[in-house]
Structures are given as C-alpha cells and as structure tokens.
PDB file of C-alpha atoms in Angstrom:
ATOM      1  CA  UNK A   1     -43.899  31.855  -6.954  1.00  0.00           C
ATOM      2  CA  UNK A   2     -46.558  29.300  -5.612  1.00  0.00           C
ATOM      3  CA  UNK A   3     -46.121  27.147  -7.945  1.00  0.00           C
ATOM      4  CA  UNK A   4     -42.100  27.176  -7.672  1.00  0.00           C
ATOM      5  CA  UNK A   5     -43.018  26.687  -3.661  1.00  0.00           C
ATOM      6  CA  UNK A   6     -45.347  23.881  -4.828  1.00  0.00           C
ATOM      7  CA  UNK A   7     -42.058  22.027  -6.735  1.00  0.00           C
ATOM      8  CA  UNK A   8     -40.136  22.298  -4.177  1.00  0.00           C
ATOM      9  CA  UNK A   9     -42.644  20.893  -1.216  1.00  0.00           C
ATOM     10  CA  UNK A  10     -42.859  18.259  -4.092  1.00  0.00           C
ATOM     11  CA  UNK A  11     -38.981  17.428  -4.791  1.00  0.00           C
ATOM     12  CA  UNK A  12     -38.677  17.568  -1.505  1.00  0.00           C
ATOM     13  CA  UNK A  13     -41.622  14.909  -0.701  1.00  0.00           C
ATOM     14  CA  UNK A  14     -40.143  12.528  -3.547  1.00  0.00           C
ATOM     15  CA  UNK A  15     -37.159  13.224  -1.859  1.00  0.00           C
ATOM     16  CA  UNK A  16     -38.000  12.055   1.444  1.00  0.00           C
ATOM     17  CA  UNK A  17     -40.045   9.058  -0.237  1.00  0.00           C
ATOM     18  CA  UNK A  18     -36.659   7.656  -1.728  1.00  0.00           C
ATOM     19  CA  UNK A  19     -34.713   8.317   1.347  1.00  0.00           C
ATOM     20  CA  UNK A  20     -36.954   6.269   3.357  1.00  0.00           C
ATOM     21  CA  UNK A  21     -37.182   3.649   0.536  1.00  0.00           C
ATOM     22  CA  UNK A  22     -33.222   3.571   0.794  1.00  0.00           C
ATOM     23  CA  UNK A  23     -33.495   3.073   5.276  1.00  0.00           C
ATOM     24  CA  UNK A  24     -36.030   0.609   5.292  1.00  0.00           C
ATOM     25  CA  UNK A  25     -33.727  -1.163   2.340  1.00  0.00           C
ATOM     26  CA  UNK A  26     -30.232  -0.609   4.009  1.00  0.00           C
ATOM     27  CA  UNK A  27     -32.969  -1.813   7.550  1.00  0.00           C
ATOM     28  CA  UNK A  28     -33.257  -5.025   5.312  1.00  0.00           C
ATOM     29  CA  UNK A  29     -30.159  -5.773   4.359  1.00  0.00           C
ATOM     30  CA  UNK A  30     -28.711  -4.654   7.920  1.00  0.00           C
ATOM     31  CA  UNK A  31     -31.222  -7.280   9.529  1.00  0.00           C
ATOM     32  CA  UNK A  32     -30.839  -9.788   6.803  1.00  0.00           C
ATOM     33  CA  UNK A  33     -27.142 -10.039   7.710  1.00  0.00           C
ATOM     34  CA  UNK A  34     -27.256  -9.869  11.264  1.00  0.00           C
ATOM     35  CA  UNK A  35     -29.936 -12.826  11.030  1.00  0.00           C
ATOM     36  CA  UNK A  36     -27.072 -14.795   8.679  1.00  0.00           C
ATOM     37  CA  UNK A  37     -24.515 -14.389  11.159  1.00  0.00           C
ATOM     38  CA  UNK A  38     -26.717 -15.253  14.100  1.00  0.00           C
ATOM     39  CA  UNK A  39     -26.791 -18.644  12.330  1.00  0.00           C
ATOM     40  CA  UNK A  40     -23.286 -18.538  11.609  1.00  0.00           C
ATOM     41  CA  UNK A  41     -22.225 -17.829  15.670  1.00  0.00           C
ATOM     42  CA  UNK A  42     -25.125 -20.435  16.395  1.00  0.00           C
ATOM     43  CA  UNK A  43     -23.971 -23.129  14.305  1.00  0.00           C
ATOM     44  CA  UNK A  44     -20.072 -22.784  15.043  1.00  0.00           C
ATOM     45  CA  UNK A  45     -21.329 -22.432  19.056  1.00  0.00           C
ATOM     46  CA  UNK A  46     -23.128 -26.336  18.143  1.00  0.00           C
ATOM     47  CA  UNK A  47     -19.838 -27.301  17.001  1.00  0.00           C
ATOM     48  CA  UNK A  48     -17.625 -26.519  19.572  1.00  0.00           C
ATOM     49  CA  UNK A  49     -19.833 -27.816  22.199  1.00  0.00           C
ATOM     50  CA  UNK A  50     -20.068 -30.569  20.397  1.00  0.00           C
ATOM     51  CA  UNK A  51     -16.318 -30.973  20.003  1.00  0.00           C
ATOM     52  CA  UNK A  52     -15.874 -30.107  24.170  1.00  0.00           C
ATOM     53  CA  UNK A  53     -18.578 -33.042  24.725  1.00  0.00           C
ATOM     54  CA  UNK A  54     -16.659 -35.767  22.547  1.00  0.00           C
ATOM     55  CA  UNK A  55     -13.650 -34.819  23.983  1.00  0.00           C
ATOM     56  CA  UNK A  56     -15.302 -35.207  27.481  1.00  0.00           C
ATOM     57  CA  UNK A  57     -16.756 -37.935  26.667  1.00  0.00           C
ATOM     58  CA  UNK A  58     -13.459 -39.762  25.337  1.00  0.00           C
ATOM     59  CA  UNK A  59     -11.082 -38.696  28.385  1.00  0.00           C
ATOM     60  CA  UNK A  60     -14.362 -39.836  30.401  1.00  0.00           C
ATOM     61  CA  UNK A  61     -13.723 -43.201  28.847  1.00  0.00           C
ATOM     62  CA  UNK A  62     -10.269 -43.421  28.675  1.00  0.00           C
ATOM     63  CA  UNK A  63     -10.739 -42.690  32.560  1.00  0.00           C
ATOM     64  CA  UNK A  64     -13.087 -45.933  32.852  1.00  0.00           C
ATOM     65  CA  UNK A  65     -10.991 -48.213  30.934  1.00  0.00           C
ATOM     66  CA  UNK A  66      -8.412 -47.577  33.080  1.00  0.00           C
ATOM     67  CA  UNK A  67     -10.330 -48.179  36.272  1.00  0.00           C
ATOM     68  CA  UNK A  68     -11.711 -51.678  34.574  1.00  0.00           C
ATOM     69  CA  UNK A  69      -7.808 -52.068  33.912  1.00  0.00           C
ATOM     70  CA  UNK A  70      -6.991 -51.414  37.182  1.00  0.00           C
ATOM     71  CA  UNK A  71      -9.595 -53.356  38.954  1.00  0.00           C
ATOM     72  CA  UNK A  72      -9.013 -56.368  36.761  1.00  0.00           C
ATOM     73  CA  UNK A  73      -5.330 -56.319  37.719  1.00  0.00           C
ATOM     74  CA  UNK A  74      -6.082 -55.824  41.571  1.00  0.00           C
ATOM     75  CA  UNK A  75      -8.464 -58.751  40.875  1.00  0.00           C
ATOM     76  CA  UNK A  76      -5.768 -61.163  39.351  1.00  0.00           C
ATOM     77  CA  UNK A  77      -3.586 -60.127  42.282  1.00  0.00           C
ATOM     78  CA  UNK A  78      -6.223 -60.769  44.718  1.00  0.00           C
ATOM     79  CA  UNK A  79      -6.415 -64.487  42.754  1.00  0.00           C
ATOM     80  CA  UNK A  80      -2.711 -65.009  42.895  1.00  0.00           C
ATOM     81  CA  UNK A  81      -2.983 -64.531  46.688  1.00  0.00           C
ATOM     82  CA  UNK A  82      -5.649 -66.264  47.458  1.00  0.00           C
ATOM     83  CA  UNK A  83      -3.730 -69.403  45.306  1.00  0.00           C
ATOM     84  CA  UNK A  84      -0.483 -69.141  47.290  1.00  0.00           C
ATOM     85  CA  UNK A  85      -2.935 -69.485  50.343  1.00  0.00           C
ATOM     86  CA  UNK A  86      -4.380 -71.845  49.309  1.00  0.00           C
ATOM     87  CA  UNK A  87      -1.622 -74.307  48.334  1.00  0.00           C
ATOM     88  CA  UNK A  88      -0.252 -73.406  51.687  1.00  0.00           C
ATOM     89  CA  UNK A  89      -3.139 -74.455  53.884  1.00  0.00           C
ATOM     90  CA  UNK A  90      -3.040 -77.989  51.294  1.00  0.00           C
ATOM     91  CA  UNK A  91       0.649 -78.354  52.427  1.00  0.00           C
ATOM     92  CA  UNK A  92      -0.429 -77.595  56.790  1.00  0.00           C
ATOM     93  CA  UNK A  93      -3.130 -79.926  55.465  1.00  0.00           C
ATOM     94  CA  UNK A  94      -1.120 -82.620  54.294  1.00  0.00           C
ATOM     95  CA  UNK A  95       1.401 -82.221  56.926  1.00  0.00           C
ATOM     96  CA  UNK A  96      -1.106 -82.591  60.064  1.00  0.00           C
ATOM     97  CA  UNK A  97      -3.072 -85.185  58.615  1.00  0.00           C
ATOM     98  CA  UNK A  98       0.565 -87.173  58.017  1.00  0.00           C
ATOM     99  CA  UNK A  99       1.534 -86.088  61.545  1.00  0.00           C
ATOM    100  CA  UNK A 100      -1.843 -87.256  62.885  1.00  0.00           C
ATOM    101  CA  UNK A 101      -1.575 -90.838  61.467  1.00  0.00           C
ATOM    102  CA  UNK A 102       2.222 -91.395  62.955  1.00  0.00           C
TER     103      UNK A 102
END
C-alpha cells in the first residue's frame, strides 16, 4: 500500500512536471506571438503615419505653389498697372512740356 501511495505521489509529480513544461511552452509561444504582432501593429502604425505625412506634406505644397502662383500673378498685375501709369504720366509729360514751349 505504501508503495502504491509512493506511485501515485510519483505519477502525479511527473505529472505536474509535464504540465508545467506544457504552460511555460504554450507561455512561449503565447509571448512569442504577441511580440510578432507588436511588430506587425508597429510597423503598419510607421506606415500609415508615414502615408498621413506625405500626403500632408503634398497638399502642404500644392497649397504653396498656389500662393507663389497667386502672388506672381498679383505681381504681373501690379506691373501692368504700374505700365499704364506710367505711359500716362509720359503722355501729361509730353503734353505740358509742348504746352509750356507754345
């Protein structure tokens, strides 16, 4: 009887023994993966952000070109103004230096 009590404690040592070899195992493999995805949410997290920042970056530009547009045109405008004023004050010019002579 002892020594059926002794096989028992025994089986159920060797028993115990393989169930924690099985946790710390299934502990590994349970880490292992959540470590994989971690990368896997990391990297696709780099992507996207860098996706948002290009995309930023290119309506940012888009947005500057069309001030430099913009500014350029008010600036040819300005120029075409300043011209017609120009050739105006030449014609009073003209017109009061040939009045002041007759």
């Amino acid at each position: 009887m002892v020594e059926e009590t002794i096989r028992i404690i025994k089986e159920a040592e060797r028993q115990a023994d393989e169930l924690v070899k099985e946790a710390e195992a299934r502990c590994s493999e349970i880490l292992e993966g959540a470590a994989a995805e971690a990368g896997e949410v990391k990297e696709q997290a780099v992507k996207q952000a860098k996706a948002k920042a290009e995309a930023e970056l290119a309506a940012v530009k888009a947005e500057g070109e069309e001030s430099v547009k913009k500014a350029l045109q008010d600036a040819d405008e300005q120029i075409a103004s300043l011209k017609r004023d120009a050739g105006q004050k030449t014609e009073e010019a003209i017109a009061a230096v040939i009045a002041g002579i007759a």
